[in-house]
Every structure is written in structure tokens, then in C-alpha cells.
Short mmCIF file of C-alpha atoms in Angstrom, two decimals:
data_model
loop_
_atom_site.label_atom_id
_atom_site.label_comp_id
_atom_site.label_asym_id
_atom_site.label_seq_id
_atom_site.Cartn_x
_atom_site.Cartn_y
_atom_site.Cartn_z
CA MET V 509 0.00 0.00 0.00
CA ILE V 510 1.98 2.89 -1.31
CA ARG V 511 1.28 6.46 -2.22
CA ARG V 512 3.58 8.13 -4.75
CA PRO V 513 5.33 11.44 -3.96
CA PRO V 514 7.53 13.36 -6.46
CA ARG V 515 10.40 11.56 -8.20
CA SER V 516 14.13 12.05 -8.72
CA THR V 517 17.17 10.25 -10.12
CA LEU V 518 17.87 7.87 -7.26
CA PHE V 519 20.97 5.84 -8.09
CA PRO V 520 23.40 7.89 -5.94
CA TYR V 521 20.93 7.61 -3.03
CA THR V 522 20.60 3.82 -2.90
CA THR V 523 22.33 3.63 0.50
CA LEU V 524 19.51 5.70 2.00
CA PHE V 525 16.98 3.05 0.98
CA ARG V 526 19.13 0.07 2.02
CA SER V 527 20.40 1.21 5.40
CA PRO V 528 20.29 -1.44 8.16
CA GLY V 529 17.20 -1.27 10.33
CA SER V 530 15.31 0.86 7.81
CA LYS V 531 11.58 0.90 8.41
CA LYS V 532 11.02 1.20 4.67
CA PHE V 533 8.95 4.35 5.03
CA LEU V 534 10.32 5.39 1.64
CA VAL V 535 10.63 2.78 -1.09
CA ALA V 536 12.31 3.13 -4.50
CA ASN V 537 10.85 1.44 -7.57
CA HIS V 538 10.91 2.31 -11.29
CA ASN V 539 13.24 5.14 -10.26
CA HIS V 540 10.34 6.74 -8.35
CA ILE V 541 9.98 7.22 -4.60
CA PHE V 542 6.96 5.72 -2.87
CA MET V 543 5.64 6.19 0.64
CA SER V 544 4.57 3.12 2.59
CA ILE V 545 1.14 3.66 4.14
CA GLU V 546 1.65 0.57 6.29
CA SER V 547 4.49 2.30 8.11
CA LEU V 548 2.04 5.02 9.18
CA TYR V 549 -0.14 2.44 10.92
CA ALA V 550 2.61 0.10 12.16
CA VAL V 551 1.71 0.97 15.79
CA GLY V 552 -1.65 -0.72 15.18
CA VAL V 553 -5.21 0.30 14.34
CA HIS V 554 -8.54 0.33 16.14
CA GLN V 555 -10.71 -2.77 16.19
CA LYS V 556 -13.14 -1.00 13.87
CA LEU V 557 -12.28 1.58 11.24
CA ASN V 558 -12.04 4.78 13.24
CA ILE V 559 -12.34 8.38 12.08
CA SER V 560 -8.87 9.06 13.48
CA GLU V 561 -7.38 6.64 10.91
CA LYS V 562 -9.27 8.40 8.11
CA ALA V 563 -8.23 11.79 9.48
CA THR V 564 -4.55 10.77 9.45
CA SER V 565 -4.82 9.80 5.78
CA VAL V 566 -6.61 13.06 4.87
CA SER V 567 -4.06 15.13 6.77
CA ILE V 568 -1.09 13.56 4.98
CA PHE V 569 -2.47 12.74 1.52
CA GLY V 570 -5.35 15.18 1.19
CA CYS V 571 -7.92 12.38 0.91
CA SER V 572 -8.93 9.23 2.77
CA LEU V 573 -7.12 6.21 1.36
CA ILE V 574 -8.26 3.92 4.16
CA ASP V 575 -11.38 1.83 3.60
CA GLU V 576 -12.77 -1.29 5.31
CA SER V 577 -10.71 -3.64 3.14
CA ILE V 578 -7.40 -1.91 3.87
CA HIS V 579 -8.31 -1.58 7.54
CA ARG V 580 -8.82 -5.36 7.79
CA LYS V 581 -5.38 -5.96 6.27
CA LEU V 582 -3.76 -3.49 8.69
CA LEU V 583 -5.61 -5.07 11.62
CA HIS V 584 -4.48 -8.54 10.56
CA ARG V 585 -0.85 -7.45 10.21
CA PHE V 586 -0.38 -5.06 13.15
CA GLY V 587 -3.25 -5.86 15.50
CA VAL V 588 -5.20 -3.50 17.74
CA LYS V 589 -3.39 -0.31 18.70
CA PRO V 590 -2.58 -0.27 22.43
CA PHE V 591 -2.68 3.09 24.22
CA LYS V 592 1.07 3.08 24.85
CA ASN V 593 1.68 2.89 21.08
CA VAL V 594 -0.51 5.97 20.59
CA VAL V 595 1.59 7.87 23.12
CA THR V 596 4.85 6.62 21.57
CA SER V 597 3.78 7.73 18.08
CA LEU V 598 3.08 11.25 19.37
CA LEU V 599 6.29 11.60 21.40
CA PRO V 600 8.38 13.32 18.67
CA PHE V 601 5.86 16.19 18.49
CA PHE V 602 5.46 16.53 22.27
CA LYS V 603 9.26 16.54 22.71
CA PHE V 604 9.48 19.22 20.04
CA MET V 605 7.04 21.36 22.03
CA ILE V 606 9.51 21.34 24.94
CA VAL V 607 12.93 21.35 23.28
CA LYS V 608 14.17 21.39 19.69
CA PRO V 609 15.78 18.00 18.77
CA GLN V 610 19.56 18.11 18.40
CA GLU V 611 19.34 16.68 14.87
CA ILE V 612 17.36 19.74 13.77
CA SER V 613 19.72 22.20 15.46
CA LYS V 614 22.66 20.54 13.70
CA ALA V 615 21.03 20.46 10.24
CA GLU V 616 23.17 23.33 8.95
CA GLU V 617 26.30 21.75 10.41
CA TYR V 618 25.52 18.45 8.68
CA SER V 619 25.13 20.34 5.41
CA LYS V 620 28.50 22.10 5.71
CA ASN V 621 30.18 18.78 6.56
CA CYS V 622 29.31 17.54 3.06
CA SER V 623 32.02 19.71 1.51
CA VAL V 624 34.51 17.45 -0.28
CA ASP V 625 38.13 18.64 -0.28
CA ILE V 626 39.47 17.49 -3.65
CA LYS V 627 43.08 18.20 -4.55
CA GLU V 628 44.35 18.52 -8.10
CA ASP V 629 46.59 15.47 -7.81
CA ASP V 630 43.92 13.21 -6.27
CA SER V 631 43.28 10.04 -8.24
CA VAL V 632 39.75 9.04 -9.24
CA ALA V 633 39.80 6.34 -6.56
CA GLN V 634 40.78 8.90 -3.92
CA ILE V 635 38.05 11.31 -5.02
CA LEU V 636 35.45 8.54 -4.86
CA GLU V 637 36.62 7.54 -1.40
CA LYS V 638 36.27 11.14 -0.20
CA ILE V 639 32.75 11.28 -1.65
CA LYS V 640 31.83 8.04 0.13
CA GLU V 641 33.05 9.47 3.41
CA LYS V 642 30.76 12.47 2.98
CA THR V 643 27.66 10.39 2.24
CA VAL V 644 27.31 9.88 6.00
CA ALA V 645 26.93 13.64 6.49
CA LEU V 646 24.54 13.76 3.52
CA GLN V 647 22.43 11.03 5.07
CA LYS V 648 22.35 12.86 8.42
CA SER V 649 21.31 16.06 6.66
CA ILE V 650 18.43 14.34 4.86
CA GLU V 651 17.43 12.43 8.00
CA SER V 652 17.29 15.74 9.87
CA HIS V 653 14.85 17.04 7.26
CA LEU V 654 12.78 13.84 7.47
CA LEU V 655 12.63 14.13 11.27
CA ILE V 656 11.18 17.64 11.26
CA SER V 657 8.86 16.60 8.41
CA GLN V 658 7.62 13.79 10.64
CA ILE V 659 7.07 16.23 13.50
CA SER V 660 5.11 18.66 11.32
CA LEU V 661 2.97 15.77 10.02
CA ILE V 662 2.26 14.56 13.57
CA GLY V 663 1.30 18.10 14.54
CA SER V 664 -1.18 18.43 11.67
CA ASN V 665 -2.54 14.95 12.51
CA VAL V 666 -3.10 15.99 16.13
CA LEU V 667 -4.90 19.11 14.95
CA MET V 668 -7.07 17.09 12.57
CA ALA V 669 -7.83 14.57 15.35
CA ILE V 670 -9.06 17.36 17.64
CA LEU V 671 -11.30 18.84 14.95
CA THR V 672 -12.82 15.47 13.99
CA SER V 673 -13.15 14.07 17.52
CA ARG V 674 -16.94 14.53 17.55
CA ALA V 675 -17.56 13.75 13.89
CA LYS V 676 -18.45 10.51 12.14
CA GLU V 677 -16.71 11.38 8.87
CA VAL V 678 -13.92 13.71 7.80
CA LEU V 679 -15.63 16.66 6.13
CA SER V 680 -14.24 19.31 3.80
CA SER V 681 -14.88 21.82 6.60
CA HIS V 682 -12.38 19.96 8.79
CA THR V 683 -9.54 20.27 6.27
CA SER V 684 -10.49 23.88 5.62
CA ASP V 685 -10.35 24.53 9.37
CA VAL V 686 -6.87 22.96 9.60
CA ALA V 687 -5.69 25.21 6.74
CA CYS V 688 -7.33 28.20 8.41
CA LEU V 689 -5.73 27.47 11.80
CA ILE V 690 -2.24 26.81 10.46
CA GLY V 691 -2.64 29.83 8.20
CA THR V 692 0.50 31.66 7.19
CA CYS V 693 3.56 30.54 9.11
CA GLY V 694 5.88 33.39 8.09
CA GLY V 695 9.53 32.85 7.24
CA VAL V 696 8.78 29.85 5.00
CA VAL V 697 11.73 29.46 2.62
CA SER V 698 9.64 28.10 -0.27
CA ALA V 699 7.32 31.09 -0.07
CA SER V 700 10.15 33.63 0.10
CA ILE V 701 11.27 32.55 -3.39
CA PRO V 702 8.17 33.81 -5.28
CA SER V 703 7.92 36.81 -2.93
CA SER V 704 11.53 37.83 -3.62
CA LEU V 705 11.11 37.38 -7.37
CA LYS V 706 8.00 39.57 -7.27
CA GLU V 707 9.99 42.30 -5.48
CA ILE V 708 12.67 42.12 -8.17
CA SER V 709 10.12 42.26 -11.00
CA ASP V 710 8.37 45.23 -9.36
CA ALA V 711 11.71 47.04 -9.10
CA ILE V 712 12.46 46.37 -12.78
CA ARG V 713 8.97 47.46 -13.84
CA SER V 714 9.31 50.79 -12.04
CA SER V 715 12.77 51.44 -13.47
CA GLU V 716 13.71 53.10 -16.74
CA HIS V 717 15.00 49.76 -18.05
CA ALA V 718 11.62 47.95 -18.03
CA GLU V 719 10.87 48.17 -21.77
CA LEU V 720 14.39 47.13 -22.72
CA PHE V 721 14.44 44.25 -20.21
CA VAL V 722 11.38 42.50 -21.64
CA THR V 723 12.76 42.64 -25.20
CA MET V 724 16.12 41.08 -24.26
CA SER V 725 16.90 37.43 -24.86
CA LYS V 726 17.22 35.30 -21.73
CA GLN V 727 21.01 35.37 -22.06
CA GLU V 728 21.11 39.15 -22.46
CA ALA V 729 18.73 39.70 -19.54
CA THR V 730 20.77 37.36 -17.36
CA GLU V 731 23.98 39.23 -18.14
CA TRP V 732 22.27 42.56 -17.47
CA LEU V 733 21.04 41.41 -14.05
CA ARG V 734 24.44 39.96 -13.12
CA ASN V 735 26.33 43.09 -14.18
CA ASP V 736 23.94 45.71 -12.81
CA LYS V 737 25.58 47.49 -9.86
CA ASN V 738 22.44 49.25 -8.71
CA GLN V 739 19.52 48.09 -6.57
CA ILE V 740 18.10 45.60 -9.08
CA GLY V 741 21.43 43.83 -9.58
CA LYS V 742 22.01 43.69 -5.83
CA MET V 743 18.53 42.22 -5.27
CA PHE V 744 19.18 39.55 -7.92
CA ASP V 745 22.60 38.72 -6.45
CA GLN V 746 21.05 38.42 -3.00
CA PHE V 747 18.38 36.10 -4.36
CA LEU V 748 21.01 33.79 -5.86
CA THR V 749 22.98 33.90 -2.60
CA ASP V 750 19.90 32.86 -0.63
CA HIS V 751 18.30 30.46 -3.10
CA GLY V 752 20.84 29.76 -5.85
CA HIS V 753 21.34 26.18 -4.63
CA ARG V 754 17.71 25.34 -5.47
CA CYS V 755 16.43 24.15 -8.85
CA ILE V 756 14.00 21.88 -10.65
CA LYS V 757 14.38 18.27 -9.39
CA GLU V 758 16.75 19.63 -6.79
CA PHE V 759 17.59 16.27 -5.19
CA ASP V 760 18.72 15.01 -8.59
CA PHE V 761 22.53 15.07 -8.81
CA ALA V 762 22.26 15.74 -12.55
CA SER V 763 20.22 18.93 -12.09
CA ILE V 764 21.76 22.37 -12.55
CA PRO V 765 21.14 24.85 -9.69
CA TRP V 766 19.75 28.32 -10.33
CA ALA V 767 23.06 29.97 -9.38
CA GLU V 768 24.69 28.28 -12.39
CA ASP V 769 21.79 28.68 -14.79
CA PRO V 770 19.23 31.32 -13.74
CA SER V 771 17.54 31.40 -17.16
CA VAL V 772 14.28 29.99 -15.75
CA LEU V 773 14.21 32.76 -13.14
CA VAL V 774 15.01 35.43 -15.72
CA GLN V 775 12.21 34.25 -17.99
CA THR V 776 9.71 34.43 -15.12
CA LEU V 777 10.94 37.94 -14.30
CA GLN V 778 10.46 39.05 -17.91
CA ASN V 779 6.93 37.62 -17.98
CA SER V 780 6.12 39.32 -14.69
CA VAL V 781 7.43 42.72 -15.85
CA ARG V 782 5.33 42.52 -19.03
CA SER V 783 2.06 42.42 -17.12
CA LYS V 784 1.13 44.18 -13.93
CA TRP V 785 -1.61 42.06 -12.42
CA ASN V 786 -3.56 41.97 -9.19
CA PRO V 787 -5.68 38.83 -8.68
CA SER V 788 -9.31 39.20 -7.67
CA VAL V 789 -9.56 36.70 -4.83
CA VAL V 790 -12.32 36.46 -2.27
CA THR V 791 -10.27 36.27 0.91
CA ALA V 792 -10.36 33.34 3.29
CA ARG V 793 -12.51 33.35 6.38
CA GLU V 794 -10.83 34.01 9.71
CA LYS V 795 -12.98 31.74 11.87
CA ILE V 796 -13.27 27.96 11.85
CA GLN V 797 -16.58 26.16 11.39
CA THR V 798 -16.01 23.17 13.70
CA PRO V 799 -17.51 23.70 17.18
CA LEU V 800 -14.88 23.20 19.90
CA SER V 801 -14.95 22.84 23.65
CA THR V 802 -13.08 25.28 25.88
CA LEU V 803 -10.39 22.65 26.53
CA GLN V 804 -9.96 21.94 22.81
CA LYS V 805 -9.58 25.66 22.09
CA LYS V 806 -6.85 25.95 24.73
CA ILE V 807 -5.00 22.91 23.39
CA ILE V 808 -5.15 24.31 19.83
CA GLN V 809 -3.86 27.70 21.01
CA ILE V 810 -0.83 25.90 22.49
CA ILE V 811 0.01 23.60 19.56
CA ILE V 812 -0.64 25.93 16.58
CA PRO V 813 2.56 28.01 17.08
CA LYS V 814 4.57 24.79 17.31
CA ILE V 815 3.02 23.36 14.16
CA GLN V 816 3.82 26.59 12.33
CA GLU V 817 7.38 26.50 13.66
CA ALA V 818 7.72 22.88 12.53
CA VAL V 819 6.58 23.83 9.00
CA ARG V 820 9.15 26.68 8.90
CA LEU V 821 11.92 24.40 10.18
CA ARG V 822 10.96 21.70 7.68
CA GLU V 823 11.53 24.15 4.84
CA ILE V 824 14.83 25.31 6.34
CA GLY V 825 15.88 21.69 6.84
CA LYS V 826 15.13 20.87 3.22
CA SER V 827 17.09 23.92 2.09
CA ASN V 828 20.06 22.72 4.14
CA GLY V 829 19.65 19.25 2.67
CA ILE V 830 19.81 20.70 -0.85
CA LYS V 831 22.97 22.62 0.11
CA ALA V 832 24.45 19.26 1.12
CA VAL V 833 23.41 17.77 -2.23
CA LEU V 834 25.01 20.74 -4.00
CA LEU V 835 28.37 20.06 -2.34
CA ILE V 836 28.29 16.34 -3.20
CA ARG V 837 27.12 17.21 -6.72
CA LYS V 838 30.20 19.40 -7.24
CA ALA V 839 32.43 16.51 -6.16
CA TYR V 840 30.61 14.17 -8.55
CA ARG V 841 31.24 16.58 -11.40
CA GLN V 842 34.93 16.81 -10.59
CA LEU V 843 35.14 13.03 -10.46
CA ALA V 844 33.29 12.71 -13.78
CA ALA V 845 35.55 15.28 -15.46
CA LYS V 846 38.66 13.43 -14.29
CA MET V 847 37.27 10.06 -15.44
CA VAL V 848 36.51 11.51 -18.88
CA SER V 849 39.95 13.12 -19.18
CA GLU V 850 41.58 9.77 -18.32
CA GLY V 851 39.45 7.90 -20.84
CA ARG V 852 37.59 5.95 -18.16
CA LEU V 853 34.14 7.36 -18.99
CA PRO V 854 32.86 8.34 -22.45
CA ASP V 855 30.37 10.90 -21.12
CA SER V 856 30.43 12.76 -17.80
CA GLY V 857 26.62 12.61 -17.54
CA LEU V 858 26.71 8.84 -17.07
CA ILE V 859 28.16 9.17 -13.58
CA TYR V 860 24.75 9.99 -12.09
CA PHE V 861 23.38 6.60 -13.11
CA PHE V 862 25.87 4.53 -11.10
CA THR V 863 25.23 3.50 -7.54
CA LEU V 864 28.26 4.19 -5.33
CA TRP V 865 29.03 0.47 -5.16
CA GLU V 866 28.81 0.15 -8.98
CA LEU V 867 31.04 3.18 -9.41
CA GLU V 868 33.66 1.66 -7.15
CA GLN V 869 33.53 -1.60 -9.12
CA PHE V 870 33.73 0.23 -12.43
CA LEU V 871 36.90 2.07 -11.38
CA LYS V 872 38.48 -1.29 -10.56
CA THR V 873 37.29 -3.30 -13.55
CA ARG V 874 36.28 -0.81 -16.28
CA SER V 875 33.51 -3.31 -17.01
CA SER V 876 31.93 -2.69 -20.43
CA ARG V 877 28.90 -4.59 -19.21
CA LEU V 878 28.41 -2.17 -16.30
CA LEU V 879 28.94 0.81 -18.61
CA ALA V 880 26.25 -0.53 -20.94
CA LYS V 881 23.95 -0.96 -17.94
CA VAL V 882 24.20 2.67 -16.82
CA SER V 883 23.86 3.84 -20.44
CA ARG V 884 20.56 1.97 -20.64
CA ARG V 885 19.47 3.60 -17.38
CA ARG V 886 20.10 7.06 -18.80
CA ASP V 887 18.25 6.18 -22.00
CA MET V 888 15.31 5.00 -19.90
CA GLN V 889 15.26 8.10 -17.67
CA SER V 890 12.92 10.19 -19.82
CA LYS V 891 10.51 7.25 -20.13
CA LEU V 892 10.56 6.54 -16.39
CA GLU V 893 9.90 10.18 -15.53
CA ILE V 894 6.54 10.26 -17.28
CA LEU V 895 5.25 7.05 -15.71
CA ARG V 896 2.09 7.32 -13.62
CA PHE V 897 1.06 4.92 -10.88
CA PRO V 898 -2.20 4.21 -9.06
CA ASP V 899 -2.73 6.27 -5.92
CA LEU V 900 -2.66 3.03 -3.95
CA VAL V 901 -1.04 -0.34 -4.70
CA SER V 902 -0.80 -3.49 -2.64
CA SER V 903 2.17 -5.22 -4.28
CA VAL V 904 5.05 -4.31 -6.59
CA PRO V 905 4.10 -0.95 -8.18
CA GLN V 906 3.11 -1.27 -11.81
CA PRO V 907 2.77 1.84 -13.99
CA ILE V 908 -0.58 2.58 -15.52
CA ILE V 909 -1.28 3.68 -19.06
CA VAL V 910 -2.61 7.23 -19.08
CA GLU V 911 -4.74 7.99 -22.09
CA ILE V 912 -5.51 11.70 -22.13
CA SER V 913 -8.57 12.42 -24.24
CA HIS V 914 -10.05 15.64 -22.96
CA GLY V 915 -12.98 15.53 -25.33
CA GLU V 916 -14.11 12.04 -24.26
CA GLU V 917 -13.46 12.69 -20.58
CA THR V 918 -15.54 15.87 -20.50
CA SER V 919 -18.22 14.86 -23.01
CA ARG V 920 -20.39 13.44 -20.23
CA PHE V 921 -20.45 16.85 -18.58
CA SER V 922 -22.45 19.87 -19.63
CA THR V 923 -20.87 23.23 -20.27
CA SER V 924 -19.78 23.21 -16.61
CA PHE V 925 -19.06 20.57 -14.01
CA ILE V 926 -17.89 20.28 -10.42
CA LEU V 927 -14.67 18.47 -9.49
CA LYS V 928 -14.54 17.77 -5.78
CA ALA V 929 -11.21 18.13 -3.99
CA THR V 930 -9.78 19.07 -0.61
CA GLY V 931 -9.32 22.72 0.31
CA ALA V 932 -5.79 23.49 1.53
CA SER V 933 -5.82 27.29 1.23
CA GLU V 934 -9.10 29.16 1.39
CA GLY V 935 -10.35 31.75 -1.03
CA VAL V 936 -12.47 31.93 -4.18
CA VAL V 937 -11.16 32.86 -7.61
CA GLU V 938 -12.05 32.34 -11.26
CA GLY V 939 -9.46 32.14 -14.00
CA THR V 940 -8.22 30.33 -17.09
CA ALA V 941 -7.33 26.69 -16.45
CA ARG V 942 -3.67 25.96 -17.20
CA VAL V 943 -2.82 22.24 -17.23
CA VAL V 944 0.93 21.66 -16.89
CA THR V 945 2.07 18.11 -16.13
CA ASP V 946 5.74 18.69 -17.01
CA ILE V 947 7.60 21.51 -15.27
CA THR V 948 9.76 22.04 -18.35
CA LYS V 949 6.58 23.41 -19.97
CA ALA V 950 5.77 25.75 -17.08
CA ASN V 951 6.70 28.71 -19.30
CA GLU V 952 3.26 28.23 -20.87
CA ILE V 953 1.74 29.69 -17.69
CA GLN V 954 0.08 33.05 -18.28
CA THR V 955 -0.61 35.73 -15.71
CA GLY V 956 -3.82 35.01 -13.78
CA ASP V 957 -3.99 31.30 -14.68
CA ILE V 958 -5.20 28.64 -12.28
CA LEU V 959 -2.51 25.95 -12.35
CA LEU V 960 -3.63 22.33 -12.54
CA THR V 961 -0.81 19.85 -12.12
CA TYR V 962 0.06 16.51 -10.55
CA SER V 963 2.11 17.93 -7.67
CA THR V 964 4.49 20.82 -7.01
CA ASP V 965 7.90 21.24 -5.46
CA ILE V 966 10.42 24.08 -5.12
CA GLY V 967 10.96 24.18 -8.90
CA TRP V 968 7.42 25.52 -9.32
CA SER V 969 7.90 28.35 -6.81
CA PRO V 970 9.03 31.01 -9.35
CA TYR V 971 5.69 30.65 -11.17
CA PHE V 972 3.42 31.13 -8.16
CA PRO V 973 3.38 34.97 -8.39
CA TYR V 974 1.56 34.70 -11.75
CA LEU V 975 -1.13 32.34 -10.52
CA SER V 976 -4.58 33.09 -9.20
CA GLY V 977 -5.03 29.56 -7.83
CA VAL V 978 -3.40 26.14 -7.55
CA VAL V 979 -4.93 22.66 -7.99
CA THR V 980 -2.88 19.47 -7.50
CA GLU V 981 -3.86 15.84 -7.87
CA ILE V 982 -1.81 14.73 -4.87
CA GLY V 983 -0.47 16.43 -1.75
CA GLY V 984 -1.35 16.97 1.89
CA ILE V 985 -2.37 19.97 3.95
CA ILE V 986 1.27 20.87 4.62
CA SER V 987 2.65 19.86 1.22
CA HIS V 988 4.70 22.37 -0.79
CA GLY V 989 1.86 23.70 -2.94
CA ALA V 990 -0.51 24.11 0.00
CA VAL V 991 2.04 25.86 2.23
CA VAL V 992 3.23 28.31 -0.45
CA ALA V 993 -0.34 29.02 -1.58
CA ARG V 994 -1.35 29.93 1.99
CA GLU V 995 1.70 32.15 2.41
CA LEU V 996 0.85 34.01 -0.83
CA GLY V 997 -2.89 34.08 -0.21
CA LEU V 998 -3.74 31.88 -3.21
CA PRO V 999 -6.73 29.51 -3.17
CA CYS V 1000 -5.46 25.93 -3.34
CA LEU V 1001 -7.10 22.53 -3.80
CA ILE V 1002 -5.35 19.21 -3.22
CA ALA V 1003 -6.31 15.60 -3.99
CA ALA V 1004 -8.17 16.74 -7.12
CA LYS V 1005 -8.30 13.33 -8.76
CA ASP V 1006 -7.78 13.36 -12.55
CA ALA V 1007 -7.84 17.17 -12.67
CA THR V 1008 -5.13 17.23 -15.35
CA LYS V 1009 -7.23 14.90 -17.54
CA LEU V 1010 -10.62 16.51 -17.03
CA PHE V 1011 -9.41 20.00 -17.88
CA LYS V 1012 -7.59 21.27 -20.92
CA SER V 1013 -5.59 24.47 -20.97
CA GLU V 1014 -7.43 27.57 -22.17
CA ILE V 1015 -10.59 25.59 -23.08
CA GLY V 1016 -12.74 27.29 -20.47
CA ARG V 1017 -12.60 28.78 -17.01
CA ALA V 1018 -11.93 27.21 -13.63
CA HIS V 1019 -13.66 28.42 -10.47
CA VAL V 1020 -11.70 27.48 -7.32
#
């Protein structure tokens, strides 16, 4: 029983999925990462399907994936949940309320420890050995991020449990109330990216260079921003200092960070300068709908600041994790360049498709068979990336064939139809539907569009300032899209099943 989060090139990370004692919370298959639902309920379940189990699923995935059939399987495997297991599962969050875990405090230190000191006369074997030594720090950095992610998830689960304690089913009002209560956390790194880009675009628009800037090529505009010694150039330099380590598919060792290639950012700035736009959004309500007792209100007042802090720290932890990846990535590139110069590797890009163990063996044997294997992996990468999987599987994940036929899918509807989803950021807006399933085509987004996509990550952040709303097929209440949308005041729906198939870009309006 596995739910699929975003993907990445995983071969350099194989040790993270094969570490001794791993609970297999994250599983790799078809070069995608999957999340084990069973691990969420390993402490046991209630004798009968309980609303708390449904609430946990809604909080994390945006919809209830637990039905009677799955509950029976979980009950058979893990048994009835004893009270002590409930307390144990909540301990990380309660400890966080008292004192910040050491692993979180040391997240930045773990990241800095990933720096690989490579000397000019180091052999390829020596460079690889240095990289292997630093994978321990990389693992600690990522584990630190996963820990605070776990704490933030537990916090949102506790909040959902309080709100649904008197209900028989999880209602849309419950998820809306969670979003309303968590609200804007402030200081969220992912949200500061679109906010900072908007400040830069506003500065360009109000300057005397605005008309020239929008007519430049991406290369010319990039050079102008890098060479400008005035306020705009300083703002752009500061942005790259703060966020230049981020990029599309940022955990992928083969990806190029924004600091090295800011062309995507420059293009979004040019689009933003071309059109000054203020979205017409009916603002979110400030009060929750769920009736609460005095005790529940007091408990919520205590835990909300901690949940918000956990969300902020999760984003900081991920940023530190990406800084760690950046340092290892640089070492990989140096190793690849040396292997190519010595005739050991025909193409430097192949290095990202070795596992560390395979790379070590290849340096010893120069196996043509192993080289052919990684070449096939790279050839398969583009095909693997577009694979889709069922929301829930009970055995080895098998990709599904996605046949997109907008006309057939929508022919059973009239001129308008309602697609039910889970509200993650309140507000009401109407705009042109923009279906983008591949981030490399995000430049199709027009100002004021409502984005419909499978899921979002940091690579989508530069486009958020243009949007009037966000709709994703997967994601939880504190997933990237939901958090950034709340910070920017954008209406956001999650768990909108088949949204990217039911809508077609520019063929009508979406009302969120």
C-alpha cells in the first residue's frame, strides 16, 4: 500500500533506501519514490475503522485512502493499537514542544560537513573515497529534514484529530479549518522565493530599463542582471545567494542549480514585468466552522505556534539538505571530469546513473557490461519520468497507461461541471485553467492562470506569483503547494483526482 510522492534520479541515493534497520517508510521502484502507508499504521489500528485513521490519511495525503478492506489488512498485520503505542507515536511532536531535537539544530552543520576537499593530484579512486566518506553527512542532513517533516505531520494529525473528535466522517470543513488554523507561518523558505522574485520584477517594472528588459533574450537579460551594480542587480545577487542552490528536481545530482543557470528565473521575471496584475480573490474566512470545547480551544492555542514552527523548520531543513546535495554534486562533477579526461568514462553525464558500489567496481574493472547498464538507465530516464502509478497499490508498483482524451473525458459533462477536492488554502477565484504536467513546460503559464498539475515542489515556486489559484492531484495539507499558496494568499485545492485529464488548458474557465 503505497502512495507516490515526487520523483528524482535515485541511483546515488541507494544507501539511504538500504540502510540497516530501515523501516522502509520510503521505497524506491521504477526510479520513483513511494511512501509506505503501512508504516504510518505500524503501531496498530482500532478494532473498527475509526475516524482518526481516516483523518490521518486526509491530513497527509489530502484524501482518505483507508477503507474497510485496507483496515482489515492493517488489523491482521499489526493488530489493535494499544494506548502506549498511541503515546509513543506522538512523542516526537510533544518533545518538540519542549525542546528542539539536536538533529534539527545541527542540520546546517551536517550540510556544511558535506564539503569534499578534492586536490588537483587526487586520483579518481581517492576522489570517490572522499565522496563516500561524505555520504554519512549527507544522510544525516536528509534524515534531519525527514525528522522535522515527521514532527510537522504529527502536529497536523493531532490538529485534525481534535477537529474530527466529535464527527463521524472527515468533512471538507475539517480540512479547511486545519488550513485556516495553520494559516501563514511566516519565514517559510519556499514562499520567500516567489515573494523575492516579485519584489525584483516590481523594481524592474518601475525602473527606466523595463521596456528594454522585456525585449532582451534570456542570455542578455541574465547578463544585465548579473552586471547591474544598482539596486536591481544587488537584489538579484542576494536572491542567488539565498536560493541559488535550489532548482527543478533539486535532489537530482544531474540537475543544474539556479546559481549556475538562472535562465528559468530570468524568464519568469520578464513575464512578470510585461504584465502588472492583481488577482481578484475572495479572501479566506478568519474563523473555523467546527464547534470546539473550551479545553480543545486551549489545546489548539498551544500547539498551533509549534506546528507553524515545525513547517518553517521543515523548509529550512530541506534547504540545508539541498545545500548538502550541492556540495556532493560538485564533487561528482569533478570526479566525472577526471574520469573523462583519463578515458575511463565516455560521457560525464553517465556518472549519475551509477550507484556508489557500482562506481567503485567500475573504477576497478572498467567493465563494459556495467557501462552498458548505466547507459541503458540514462536512456530510460525520460521514459521513467513520465510514468504514472495508481494512488494506492498493494504489491510491486506497476505503472498505468494514461490515455488523455479531454474531449471524451468531459463529453459526459455539460458546459460546466464540479470536481470535488480538498481545500488546503481558502479563497475563491475564477481564471483560465492551465494544465501543466511537465515543469519544463511551465513557461506556458500566463498571468492570472489557475494551475492544474500533478504535484508541485520548489521548482514551481518562481511561477506562483503569476497564478490566481493552484490545484494538485496529490499532496497533503502541509505539502509544498498548500504551504506556499497559503503564504501568498492563493486559493489551493489538493487531492483533485484526474484534474489534469478533465481539464484542458485555455478551453474554459476554472472556479476554485
